[in-house]
Amino acid sequence: MGSNSSRIGDLPKNEYLKKLSGTESISENDPFWNQLLSFSFPAPTSSTELKLLEEATVSVCRSLVVNNPRTGNLGALIKVFLSRTKELKLSAECQNHIFIWQTHNALFIICCLLKVFICEMSEEELQLHFTYEEKSPGSYSSDAEDLLEELLCCLMQLITDIPLLDITYEISVEAVSTMVVFLSCQLFHKEVLRQSISHKYLMRGRCLPYTSKLVKTLLYNFIRQEKPPPPGAHVLPQQSDGGGLLYGLASGVATGLWTVFTLGGVGSKAAATPELSSPLANQSLLLLLVLANLTDAADTPNPYRQAIMSFKNTQDSSPFPSSIPHAFQINFNSLYTALCEQQTSDQATLLLYTLLHQNSNVRTYMLARTDVENLVLPILEILYHVEERNSHHVYMALIILLILTEDDGFNRSIHEVILKNITWYSERVLTEISLGSLLILVVIRTIQYNMTRTRDKYLHTNCLAALANMSAQFRSLHQYAAQRIISLFSLLSKKHNKVLEQATQSLRGSLSSNDVPLPDYAQDLNVIEEVIRMMLEIINSCLTNSLHHNPNLVYALLYKRDLFEQFRTHPSFQDIMQNIDLVITFFSSRLLQAGAELSVERVLEIIKQGAVALPKDRLKLSRLLRHTRGAHIFENVYLNLQPCWLSVARQVNLRGDQIKCSLRTACYTEAAFTFNQVD
């Protein structure tokens, strides 16, 4: 490195890096540090370039791993950085570009080294490397034992206290990224860590008082979406072909950590990495999610999760209970706007889930909003483009819908919001439709996509549970939404008949061949019948609670009434078919009395008149829905979301700037549906 701009290919031979990682001890007061920290790079623009950068420096980093117990150069570098940060705030006020630039470079080197050290050694060995000083090989000073804690506290202070200006933007991003890299220790342990160095330093001691301030700052970084300064405002010397290594390796490493949130399943397609308009907002969000999902220590609850669970709106003047630690206030309107605008990223969707699920103040506020369509439409668009999304993004979007549909007020209000010209819905031109009808269309489309393509056994549970939660509040369903409800039932009916036919043929074939094992058609049939019953419950709930509000559903029901004939006498459906059969019979009789060749308008008019005339007491309320109104159809339909890699990290593959981890942390009820063997 040094005062000249460096090329990646020159790094293994760089004399300053060789000296840093060599056998010679360097005092923290040595002029060498000013020379080492005067470097810049053309910014890597792809994962390939990031990989090249890491491969070029890994030999230097590993050499330092070997020599640091003798030289203590890692500790000296950290002390140089810590001494500089004491003057950082003043330097920002005085516009001291060079000082901030060199401090940023020191932190960048620390971040790169830290990543390699974490990959190469245990946490205990990592802690020792922070204690080595210039003494005999392997010796350390007890006075230096807290250097790691001092570094973490310094990073927290840098994130929370340094004003965000053009000249401090880069070092703020680097500080957040370094903390994410530090927390990646969990990636190299199959078991969940409860006594790690992150627990030791972040959940108690000197770092603990910064909890609420750090969480609040990270949230505001996400809310504000501050873009990086223009090239002319960069503090790093520029080359003609690009900026300094601001978002290079450290930013790439931290952003790459997001891939370990993946749950697997639906499609399992890698999401395209969007261009980051605000690296600071993205890195802050990643750090916030990692902190929130740290496991509780044996004797200490996660203070960062406590802070996320308890913060309130700035307009809420009520005092915080003394039992709630780490509480703070934030502008909910700004938070709501940012969440609505950022749902194209899966980490923003996870933040929305976390807040809705764990913070009752946020949930109450969002459900009370009169512009709920701004929140719901991005979630529906995620589900609509299910084939383009990663599985965790789809699941989180569905769980968010489940949380929202628990609320009767939400289920009523979405049918009062009228939307015009939904351009991303391509199956049919929707010039005018209610938000509730659009939600039904998208959820049904997700079910049908899953039945024909991915066949994920959990997706049906979540989709049908959302529809069931809404069903009692269906109002003025769009004719296309009503048609799609009946079309889905038609598809299920065909699958039921096909499996029944296959089971019959298999049974006949077994009479002539006793050695051939029979496919388990009985299980398949039982699964499909469970789904059919769920669909009948949804239709029945709508007819029971809001018949007069949904003439289009009655029309679609009458138009396809032959579909329901086979289920009238079926022992699994006789109870639930009573109401549906009553409605079909009642309205069919009125249409018959009105004569033949009726227009659509005339049929709808007769249905509306009949809905008023039909005595409500003739319809029996479904027992299942009566006991579950306003709640989930299934008690355990939620993901047991510890979607962070810190909960159950498995099958880890660390290479370059990409960190991948397949997680399967979804715990569902045994009533989950499957179509695995149904064509």
XYZ file of C-alpha atoms in Angstrom:
679
model
C 0.000 0.000 0.000
C 1.522 3.359 0.871
C 1.145 6.855 -0.484
C 0.652 5.762 -4.076
C -2.587 4.316 -5.347
C -2.340 0.537 -5.344
C -3.424 -2.099 -7.797
C -4.877 -5.367 -6.557
C -2.229 -7.397 -8.355
C 0.554 -5.556 -6.514
C -0.736 -6.217 -3.007
C 1.076 -9.517 -2.265
C 4.406 -7.760 -2.981
C 3.541 -4.506 -1.218
C 6.422 -3.613 1.121
C 4.173 -1.972 3.718
C 1.874 -4.985 3.961
C 4.897 -7.273 4.168
C 6.277 -5.249 7.052
C 2.909 -5.243 8.836
C 2.639 -9.028 8.588
C 6.321 -9.790 9.022
C 8.457 -10.685 12.016
C 9.389 -7.106 12.960
C 7.415 -5.400 15.705
C 6.115 -1.939 14.855
C 5.489 0.606 17.578
C 2.157 2.388 17.491
C 4.117 5.672 17.339
C 6.149 4.633 14.304
C 5.845 6.915 11.204
C 5.261 3.680 9.289
C 1.545 3.887 10.024
C 1.117 7.181 8.172
C 2.777 5.609 5.154
C 0.752 2.397 5.367
C -2.567 4.206 5.652
C -2.028 6.496 2.649
C -3.557 4.281 -0.025
C -6.514 4.123 -2.358
C -7.956 1.624 -4.805
C -10.221 1.714 -7.805
C -13.489 0.399 -6.392
C -14.294 -3.240 -7.171
C -17.472 -3.366 -9.209
C -18.265 -7.090 -9.108
C -18.002 -10.159 -6.908
C -15.179 -11.365 -9.164
C -13.102 -8.291 -8.350
C -13.872 -8.674 -4.648
C -12.716 -12.269 -4.807
C -9.503 -11.175 -6.517
C -8.882 -8.633 -3.772
C -9.284 -11.243 -1.054
C -7.097 -13.773 -2.856
C -4.414 -11.114 -3.272
C -4.349 -10.283 0.438
C -5.016 -13.657 2.051
C -1.323 -14.603 2.123
C -0.479 -11.360 3.905
C -3.282 -11.923 6.408
C -2.202 -15.486 7.119
C 1.379 -14.359 7.585
C 0.152 -11.929 10.241
C -1.759 -14.775 11.912
C 1.550 -16.621 12.279
C 3.718 -13.666 13.311
C 1.318 -11.588 15.407
C 1.894 -13.575 18.653
C 5.540 -12.452 18.406
C 5.115 -8.920 17.046
C 1.749 -7.738 18.394
C 1.302 -5.703 15.195
C -2.459 -6.315 15.092
C -2.804 -4.722 18.513
C -0.569 -1.829 17.439
C -2.724 -1.217 14.356
C -5.879 -1.218 16.460
C -4.323 1.192 18.950
C -3.405 3.514 16.073
C -7.007 3.426 14.918
C -8.363 3.977 18.442
C -6.083 6.963 19.030
C -7.256 8.532 15.770
C -10.950 8.067 16.515
C -10.608 10.260 19.606
C -10.057 13.198 17.263
C -12.481 12.065 14.563
C -15.407 14.232 15.608
C -13.216 17.324 15.721
C -11.703 16.394 12.347
C -15.192 16.184 10.855
C -16.026 19.627 12.165
C -12.742 21.022 10.830
C -13.133 19.239 7.467
C -9.795 17.450 7.937
C -10.102 15.171 4.918
C -6.668 13.571 5.143
C -7.034 12.566 8.805
C -10.463 10.990 8.192
C -9.212 9.256 5.052
C -6.319 7.606 6.895
C -8.568 6.629 9.829
C -10.951 5.010 7.354
C -8.064 3.091 5.774
C -6.953 1.826 9.192
C -10.451 0.505 9.871
C -10.622 -1.049 6.415
C -7.408 -3.006 7.031
C -8.703 -4.108 10.455
C -11.925 -5.325 8.850
C -10.056 -7.348 6.206
C -7.768 -8.863 8.825
C -10.633 -9.616 11.170
C -12.471 -11.558 8.484
C -9.465 -13.806 7.821
C -8.737 -14.256 11.539
C -12.345 -15.340 12.162
C -12.085 -17.851 9.295
C -8.787 -19.276 10.482
C -9.191 -19.686 14.249
C -11.475 -20.214 17.210
C -12.943 -17.391 19.255
C -10.493 -18.095 22.076
C -7.526 -17.768 19.715
C -9.029 -14.600 18.234
C -9.246 -13.024 21.661
C -5.609 -13.899 22.350
C -4.490 -12.139 19.162
C -5.949 -8.930 20.563
C -3.777 -9.277 23.679
C -0.368 -9.960 22.121
C 2.231 -7.223 22.469
C 5.876 -6.682 21.564
C 7.415 -9.152 23.982
C 8.742 -12.662 23.926
C 6.802 -14.997 21.595
C 3.295 -15.725 22.798
C 3.363 -13.364 25.764
C 0.612 -10.916 26.482
C -0.233 -8.128 28.857
C -3.195 -8.241 31.210
C -3.638 -4.500 30.666
C -4.444 -5.170 27.022
C -7.083 -7.838 27.630
C -9.924 -5.435 26.874
C -8.584 -4.167 23.544
C -11.292 -6.082 21.668
C -13.989 -4.602 23.876
C -12.476 -1.156 23.399
C -12.578 -1.634 19.625
C -16.259 -2.627 19.713
C -17.158 0.313 21.944
C -15.236 2.604 19.620
C -17.166 1.284 16.605
C -20.452 1.863 18.423
C -19.401 5.407 19.300
C -18.324 6.033 15.725
C -21.697 4.835 14.370
C -23.800 6.749 16.883
C -21.821 9.927 17.621
C -19.952 10.966 14.477
C -22.121 13.312 12.376
C -23.014 11.903 8.971
C -21.327 14.215 6.447
C -19.895 13.674 2.993
C -16.422 13.220 4.483
C -17.589 10.790 7.208
C -19.986 8.682 5.110
C -17.321 6.167 4.100
C -15.964 5.519 7.576
C -19.517 5.154 8.910
C -20.179 2.406 6.359
C -16.874 0.771 7.270
C -17.690 0.820 10.997
C -21.047 -0.882 10.437
C -19.479 -3.457 8.096
C -16.725 -4.258 10.585
C -19.294 -5.011 13.271
C -21.146 -7.363 10.902
C -17.894 -9.171 10.110
C -17.111 -9.433 13.822
C -20.506 -11.035 14.465
C -19.953 -13.647 11.750
C -18.236 -15.953 14.272
C -21.508 -17.899 14.497
C -21.059 -19.035 10.887
C -18.311 -21.419 11.946
C -20.263 -23.167 14.695
C -22.992 -25.724 14.083
C -24.390 -25.195 17.548
C -26.012 -21.952 18.639
C -23.532 -19.797 20.548
C -24.733 -18.554 23.913
C -21.380 -17.725 25.496
C -19.518 -16.173 22.574
C -17.375 -13.064 22.551
C -20.371 -11.218 21.119
C -22.330 -12.118 24.254
C -19.382 -11.228 26.453
C -18.875 -7.751 25.033
C -22.117 -6.679 23.347
C -24.636 -7.819 25.961
C -22.867 -6.614 29.073
C -20.039 -4.398 30.147
C -19.007 -1.157 28.452
C -20.989 -1.749 25.243
C -24.362 -2.278 26.920
C -25.169 1.439 27.545
C -24.990 2.037 23.766
C -27.762 -0.478 23.010
C -30.746 1.800 22.470
C -28.668 4.530 20.826
C -27.132 2.049 18.388
C -30.488 0.473 17.456
C -32.034 3.915 16.994
C -29.144 5.098 14.799
C -29.284 1.981 12.625
C -33.037 2.415 12.186
C -32.631 6.049 11.204
C -29.864 5.097 8.758
C -32.355 2.746 7.130
C -35.130 5.351 7.186
C -33.071 8.154 5.670
C -31.502 6.063 2.872
C -28.619 8.516 2.619
C -26.830 8.118 -0.693
C -23.029 8.171 -0.883
C -21.473 11.537 -1.620
C -20.743 12.485 -5.227
C -17.256 11.604 -6.499
C -16.006 15.131 -5.990
C -16.801 14.942 -2.279
C -14.936 11.695 -1.571
C -12.168 11.949 0.969
C -10.075 9.296 -0.757
C -7.784 10.284 -3.623
C -9.490 9.212 -6.836
C -8.282 7.434 -9.878
C -9.721 8.263 -13.234
C -11.630 5.004 -13.489
C -13.487 5.029 -10.203
C -13.741 5.939 -6.539
C -11.847 4.718 -3.524
C -12.406 1.328 -1.962
C -15.311 2.675 0.067
C -17.761 -0.122 -0.460
C -15.248 -2.667 -1.672
C -14.359 -5.701 0.370
C -15.889 -4.728 3.699
C -19.184 -3.667 2.214
C -19.223 -6.697 -0.054
C -18.528 -9.073 2.826
C -21.299 -7.632 4.964
C -23.787 -7.550 2.112
C -22.852 -11.115 1.231
C -23.770 -12.154 4.760
C -27.425 -11.655 3.811
C -27.366 -14.848 1.758
C -27.218 -16.872 4.961
C -30.733 -15.738 5.866
C -32.064 -18.021 3.111
C -34.554 -20.626 4.296
C -34.656 -22.801 1.167
C -37.764 -24.164 -0.487
C -39.886 -22.231 -2.941
C -37.899 -22.085 -6.127
C -34.585 -21.658 -4.261
C -33.605 -19.157 -6.905
C -30.777 -16.768 -6.177
C -32.015 -13.229 -6.084
C -30.380 -10.715 -8.362
C -28.323 -8.266 -6.351
C -29.770 -4.815 -6.893
C -27.552 -1.794 -7.151
C -27.376 -0.233 -3.703
C -28.598 3.343 -3.681
C -27.554 3.662 -0.034
C -24.756 1.360 1.158
C -25.005 2.826 4.652
C -28.726 2.047 4.884
C -28.176 -1.482 3.586
C -25.278 -2.258 5.923
C -27.123 -0.720 8.883
C -30.140 -2.898 8.185
C -28.003 -6.033 8.035
C -26.306 -5.194 11.317
C -29.642 -4.404 12.958
C -31.091 -7.781 11.910
C -28.021 -9.687 13.091
C -28.066 -7.942 16.472
C -31.810 -8.535 16.877
C -31.355 -12.249 16.240
C -28.460 -12.868 18.591
C -29.479 -15.639 20.949
C -30.058 -14.789 24.579
C -27.139 -15.440 26.881
C -27.626 -17.961 29.654
C -28.287 -15.208 32.186
C -28.976 -12.193 29.957
C -31.734 -11.556 27.407
C -30.702 -10.021 24.112
C -30.803 -6.244 24.812
C -30.960 -5.374 21.107
C -34.082 -7.472 20.649
C -35.531 -5.826 23.750
C -34.878 -2.411 22.217
C -36.554 -3.407 18.937
C -39.545 -4.843 20.794
C -40.197 -1.783 22.932
C -39.474 1.463 21.057
C -42.377 3.887 20.624
C -43.566 6.649 18.342
C -42.160 10.128 18.933
C -45.778 11.333 19.192
C -46.453 8.954 22.076
C -46.032 10.995 25.264
C -46.830 8.191 27.703
C -43.910 7.253 29.989
C -41.986 4.033 29.490
C -42.586 1.400 32.168
C -39.598 1.000 34.426
C -39.515 -2.703 33.559
C -38.648 -1.961 29.905
C -34.891 -1.455 29.401
C -33.234 0.163 26.387
C -36.418 1.992 25.345
C -36.383 4.910 22.922
C -38.664 6.780 20.534
C -38.591 7.077 16.755
C -40.729 8.722 14.094
C -43.209 6.022 13.061
C -44.416 7.924 9.999
C -40.885 8.036 8.554
C -40.328 4.379 9.457
C -43.608 3.366 7.801
C -42.739 5.270 4.630
C -39.280 3.684 4.408
C -40.658 0.180 4.958
C -43.253 0.689 2.216
C -40.648 1.944 -0.238
C -37.955 -0.683 0.428
C -39.854 -3.971 0.182
C -38.027 -4.932 -2.986
C -35.187 -6.114 -0.725
C -35.669 -9.251 1.318
C -33.860 -7.831 4.340
C -36.337 -4.938 4.478
C -39.171 -7.482 4.392
C -37.558 -9.313 7.312
C -37.377 -6.045 9.246
C -41.075 -5.440 8.553
C -41.896 -8.940 9.802
C -39.737 -8.447 12.909
C -41.429 -5.185 13.832
C -44.970 -6.429 13.159
C -44.374 -9.625 15.089
C -42.400 -8.310 18.067
C -43.275 -4.632 18.541
C -46.922 -4.129 19.463
C -46.558 -0.345 19.158
C -45.516 -0.632 15.514
C -48.195 -3.213 14.750
C -50.959 -1.063 16.249
C -49.734 1.980 14.348
C -49.580 0.205 10.985
C -53.010 -1.372 11.354
C -54.446 2.065 12.134
C -53.019 3.685 8.989
C -55.550 4.874 6.425
C -53.117 4.291 3.561
C -52.541 0.609 4.241
C -52.399 -0.037 0.487
C -48.902 1.505 0.458
C -47.750 -1.350 2.677
C -49.840 -4.194 1.254
C -49.231 -3.610 -2.469
C -45.431 -4.168 -2.278
C -46.049 -7.381 -0.319
C -48.535 -8.580 -2.940
C -46.078 -7.774 -5.704
C -43.496 -10.002 -3.981
C -45.975 -12.895 -4.026
C -47.099 -12.158 -7.576
C -43.521 -12.532 -8.818
C -42.979 -15.672 -6.739
C -40.971 -17.360 -9.495
C -38.409 -14.531 -9.334
C -38.066 -14.453 -5.530
C -36.036 -16.398 -3.024
C -37.954 -18.700 -0.736
C -37.325 -16.662 2.419
C -38.738 -13.554 0.751
C -41.939 -15.360 -0.226
C -42.395 -16.927 3.206
C -41.835 -13.653 5.025
C -44.340 -11.894 2.762
C -46.930 -14.580 3.537
C -46.306 -14.394 7.273
C -46.738 -10.619 7.129
C -50.121 -11.132 5.455
C -51.047 -13.609 8.178
C -50.209 -11.088 10.889
C -52.215 -8.366 9.143
C -55.225 -10.603 8.471
C -55.496 -11.464 12.162
C -57.062 -8.040 12.580
C -60.782 -7.726 11.700
C -60.396 -3.992 11.126
C -57.730 -4.637 8.507
C -59.880 -7.280 6.820
C -62.756 -4.797 6.550
C -60.708 -1.791 5.459
C -58.947 -3.497 2.539
C -62.304 -3.950 0.794
C -62.971 -0.228 1.072
C -59.745 0.779 -0.705
C -60.345 0.994 -4.462
C -57.340 0.657 -6.751
C -57.086 1.583 -10.414
C -54.919 0.116 -13.177
C -52.683 -2.396 -11.401
C -50.008 -2.524 -14.073
C -47.947 -5.396 -12.652
C -50.939 -7.776 -12.656
C -50.795 -9.191 -16.184
C -53.325 -12.063 -16.205
C -56.188 -9.652 -16.672
C -56.643 -5.917 -17.077
C -57.859 -4.623 -13.728
C -59.086 -1.100 -14.296
C -60.746 -0.940 -10.883
C -60.611 -3.408 -8.013
C -60.594 -3.315 -4.230
C -57.389 -4.031 -2.348
C -59.113 -6.992 -0.673
C -60.078 -8.585 -4.003
C -56.552 -8.054 -5.331
C -55.111 -9.708 -2.225
C -57.369 -12.729 -2.817
C -56.306 -12.936 -6.479
C -52.604 -12.854 -5.645
C -52.855 -15.426 -2.847
C -54.870 -17.802 -5.058
C -52.341 -17.340 -7.863
C -49.565 -18.237 -5.401
C -51.421 -21.409 -4.427
C -51.928 -22.438 -8.042
C -48.317 -21.708 -8.918
C -47.219 -23.858 -6.002
C -49.542 -26.705 -6.992
C -48.203 -26.877 -10.523
C -44.563 -25.914 -10.031
C -42.824 -25.984 -6.663
C -45.263 -28.128 -4.640
C -44.057 -26.743 -1.334
C -46.058 -28.372 1.423
C -45.988 -25.325 3.701
C -47.011 -22.668 1.229
C -50.593 -23.907 1.021
C -50.974 -23.749 4.772
C -50.012 -20.105 4.913
C -51.995 -19.033 1.849
C -55.195 -20.786 2.908
C -54.835 -19.520 6.464
C -54.654 -15.926 5.167
C -57.796 -16.454 3.052
C -59.578 -18.091 5.971
C -58.713 -15.213 8.279
C -60.216 -12.803 5.754
C -63.221 -14.855 4.663
C -65.735 -13.616 7.238
C -64.993 -10.032 6.146
C -65.188 -10.510 2.355
C -67.034 -7.501 0.920
C -68.078 -6.677 -2.654
C -65.720 -9.211 -4.179
C -64.657 -8.399 -7.713
C -66.218 -10.794 -10.212
C -62.772 -12.024 -11.253
C -61.786 -12.706 -7.628
C -65.016 -14.672 -7.117
C -64.320 -16.676 -10.281
C -60.780 -17.492 -9.149
C -62.013 -18.796 -5.792
C -64.317 -21.244 -7.549
C -61.662 -22.052 -10.175
C -59.239 -23.032 -7.402
C -61.873 -25.321 -5.943
C -62.384 -26.796 -9.424
C -58.668 -27.531 -9.717
C -58.650 -29.230 -6.316
C -61.705 -31.260 -7.305
C -59.954 -32.531 -10.439
C -56.885 -33.499 -8.432
C -59.110 -35.324 -5.965
C -60.787 -37.306 -8.747
C -57.472 -38.139 -10.395
C -55.879 -39.471 -7.224
C -59.043 -41.414 -6.429
C -58.911 -43.015 -9.895
C -55.201 -43.826 -9.489
C -55.887 -45.426 -6.118
C -58.667 -47.556 -7.617
C -56.510 -48.725 -10.524
C -53.617 -49.482 -8.190
C -55.849 -51.547 -5.958
C -57.094 -53.575 -8.914
C -53.540 -54.150 -10.128
C -52.447 -55.360 -6.694
C -54.880 -58.259 -6.880
C -52.769 -59.818 -9.644
C -49.330 -58.914 -8.233
C -48.764 -59.225 -4.503
C -45.023 -58.441 -4.716
C -45.375 -54.849 -5.964
C -45.638 -52.278 -3.130
C -48.628 -49.963 -3.422
C -48.164 -46.183 -3.562
C -49.608 -44.436 -0.554
C -52.600 -42.964 -2.358
C -54.592 -42.928 0.859
C -52.242 -40.334 2.322
C -52.367 -38.229 -0.852
C -56.130 -38.430 -0.864
C -56.338 -37.405 2.758
C -54.098 -34.394 2.142
C -56.152 -33.164 -0.813
C -59.390 -33.661 1.096
C -57.988 -31.530 3.924
C -57.295 -28.733 1.438
C -60.717 -29.110 -0.175
C -62.352 -28.897 3.224
C -60.379 -25.732 3.926
C -61.617 -24.183 0.694
C -65.194 -25.160 1.548
C -64.750 -23.560 4.982
C -63.596 -20.322 3.322
C -66.574 -20.256 0.953
C -68.935 -21.221 3.757
C -67.593 -18.511 6.048
C -68.187 -15.852 3.400
C -71.723 -17.056 2.719
C -72.533 -17.262 6.422
C -71.189 -13.849 7.422
C -71.530 -11.659 4.332
C -73.811 -13.298 1.781
C -75.618 -10.058 0.884
C -72.278 -8.294 0.299
C -71.002 -10.798 -2.289
C -73.410 -11.374 -5.199
C -70.484 -12.131 -7.524
C -69.419 -15.091 -5.379
C -72.982 -16.463 -5.365
C -73.092 -15.999 -9.148
C -69.816 -17.944 -9.587
C -71.080 -20.601 -7.195
C -74.279 -21.080 -9.210
C -72.424 -21.079 -12.503
C -70.191 -23.967 -11.316
C -72.724 -25.666 -9.031
C -72.078 -29.057 -10.635
C -68.610 -29.055 -9.039
C -70.115 -29.388 -5.578
C -72.494 -32.229 -6.389
C -69.989 -35.018 -5.693
C -69.188 -33.627 -2.241
C -72.760 -33.400 -0.955
C -72.820 -37.013 0.194
C -69.094 -37.381 0.893
C -68.678 -38.239 4.604
C -65.771 -35.807 4.982
C -67.727 -32.832 3.692
C -71.387 -33.402 4.538
C -71.389 -30.981 7.484
C -69.661 -28.146 5.681
C -71.685 -28.667 2.490
C -75.028 -27.985 4.224
C -74.798 -24.198 3.950
C -73.362 -24.237 0.435
C -76.030 -26.699 -0.738
C -78.726 -24.538 0.870
C -77.498 -21.410 -0.943
C -77.250 -23.216 -4.301
C -80.731 -24.703 -3.932
C -82.337 -21.443 -2.742
C -80.944 -19.231 -5.503
C -81.353 -21.856 -8.220
C -85.060 -22.005 -7.352
C -85.421 -18.216 -7.607
C -83.634 -18.165 -10.947
C -85.848 -20.950 -12.220
C -88.930 -18.965 -11.251
C -87.568 -15.914 -13.114
C -87.523 -17.797 -16.419
C -84.909 -18.757 -18.992
C -82.279 -16.743 -20.892
C -81.588 -14.248 -18.149
C -78.872 -11.613 -18.645
C -75.942 -11.355 -16.262
C -77.343 -8.117 -14.875
C -80.736 -9.724 -14.274
C -79.170 -12.742 -12.536
C -77.175 -10.456 -10.217
C -80.311 -8.485 -9.447
C -82.160 -11.675 -8.500
C -79.235 -12.761 -6.322
C -79.225 -9.424 -4.482
C -82.967 -9.653 -3.875
C -82.665 -13.263 -2.747
C -79.838 -12.438 -0.342
C -82.192 -10.097 1.504
C -85.013 -12.661 1.502
C -82.946 -15.622 2.736
C -83.360 -15.968 6.539
C -79.924 -15.724 8.163
C -80.794 -18.283 10.818
C -80.991 -20.977 8.134
C -77.219 -20.775 7.675
C -75.163 -22.505 10.348
C -71.907 -20.901 11.422
C -68.920 -23.132 10.767
C -67.510 -24.484 14.016
C -63.909 -24.196 12.823
C -64.196 -20.547 11.850
C -66.382 -19.628 14.811
C -63.584 -20.679 17.146
C -60.800 -19.023 15.185
C -62.153 -15.722 13.977
C -59.584 -12.965 14.267
C -56.769 -15.477 14.656
C -54.876 -17.985 12.599
C -56.678 -21.050 11.343
C -53.743 -23.083 12.594
C -52.107 -22.275 15.909
C -48.613 -23.007 14.676
C -48.879 -21.634 11.179
C -46.172 -19.071 11.883
C -42.612 -19.742 11.010
C -40.656 -20.144 14.193
C -38.607 -17.366 12.741
C -35.036 -17.214 13.769
C -34.342 -16.509 10.103
C -30.925 -15.154 10.922
C -27.865 -17.302 10.389
C -27.122 -16.946 14.085
C -29.855 -19.410 15.019
C -29.126 -22.621 13.122
C -26.178 -22.192 10.769
C -25.618 -25.304 8.708
C -23.960 -26.374 5.472
C -21.761 -23.306 5.536
C -19.669 -22.560 2.490
C -17.366 -19.553 2.840
C -15.566 -18.431 -0.260
C -14.409 -14.937 -1.169
C -17.080 -12.347 -0.611
C -19.902 -14.893 -0.719
C -21.086 -16.526 2.496
C -23.836 -19.050 2.014
C -25.787 -21.001 4.561
C -28.832 -23.193 4.018
C -31.192 -22.762 6.920
C -34.284 -24.752 7.573
C -35.707 -23.145 10.671
C -39.361 -23.267 9.688
C -41.429 -25.146 12.268
C -44.956 -25.718 11.038
C -47.986 -27.523 12.322
C -48.435 -31.164 11.415
C -51.511 -30.129 9.441
C -49.310 -28.712 6.666
C -50.551 -29.717 3.238
C -48.578 -31.446 0.521
C -49.060 -32.174 -3.148
C -45.724 -33.866 -3.657
C -46.998 -36.920 -5.489
C -50.024 -35.426 -7.208
C -49.516 -34.544 -10.858
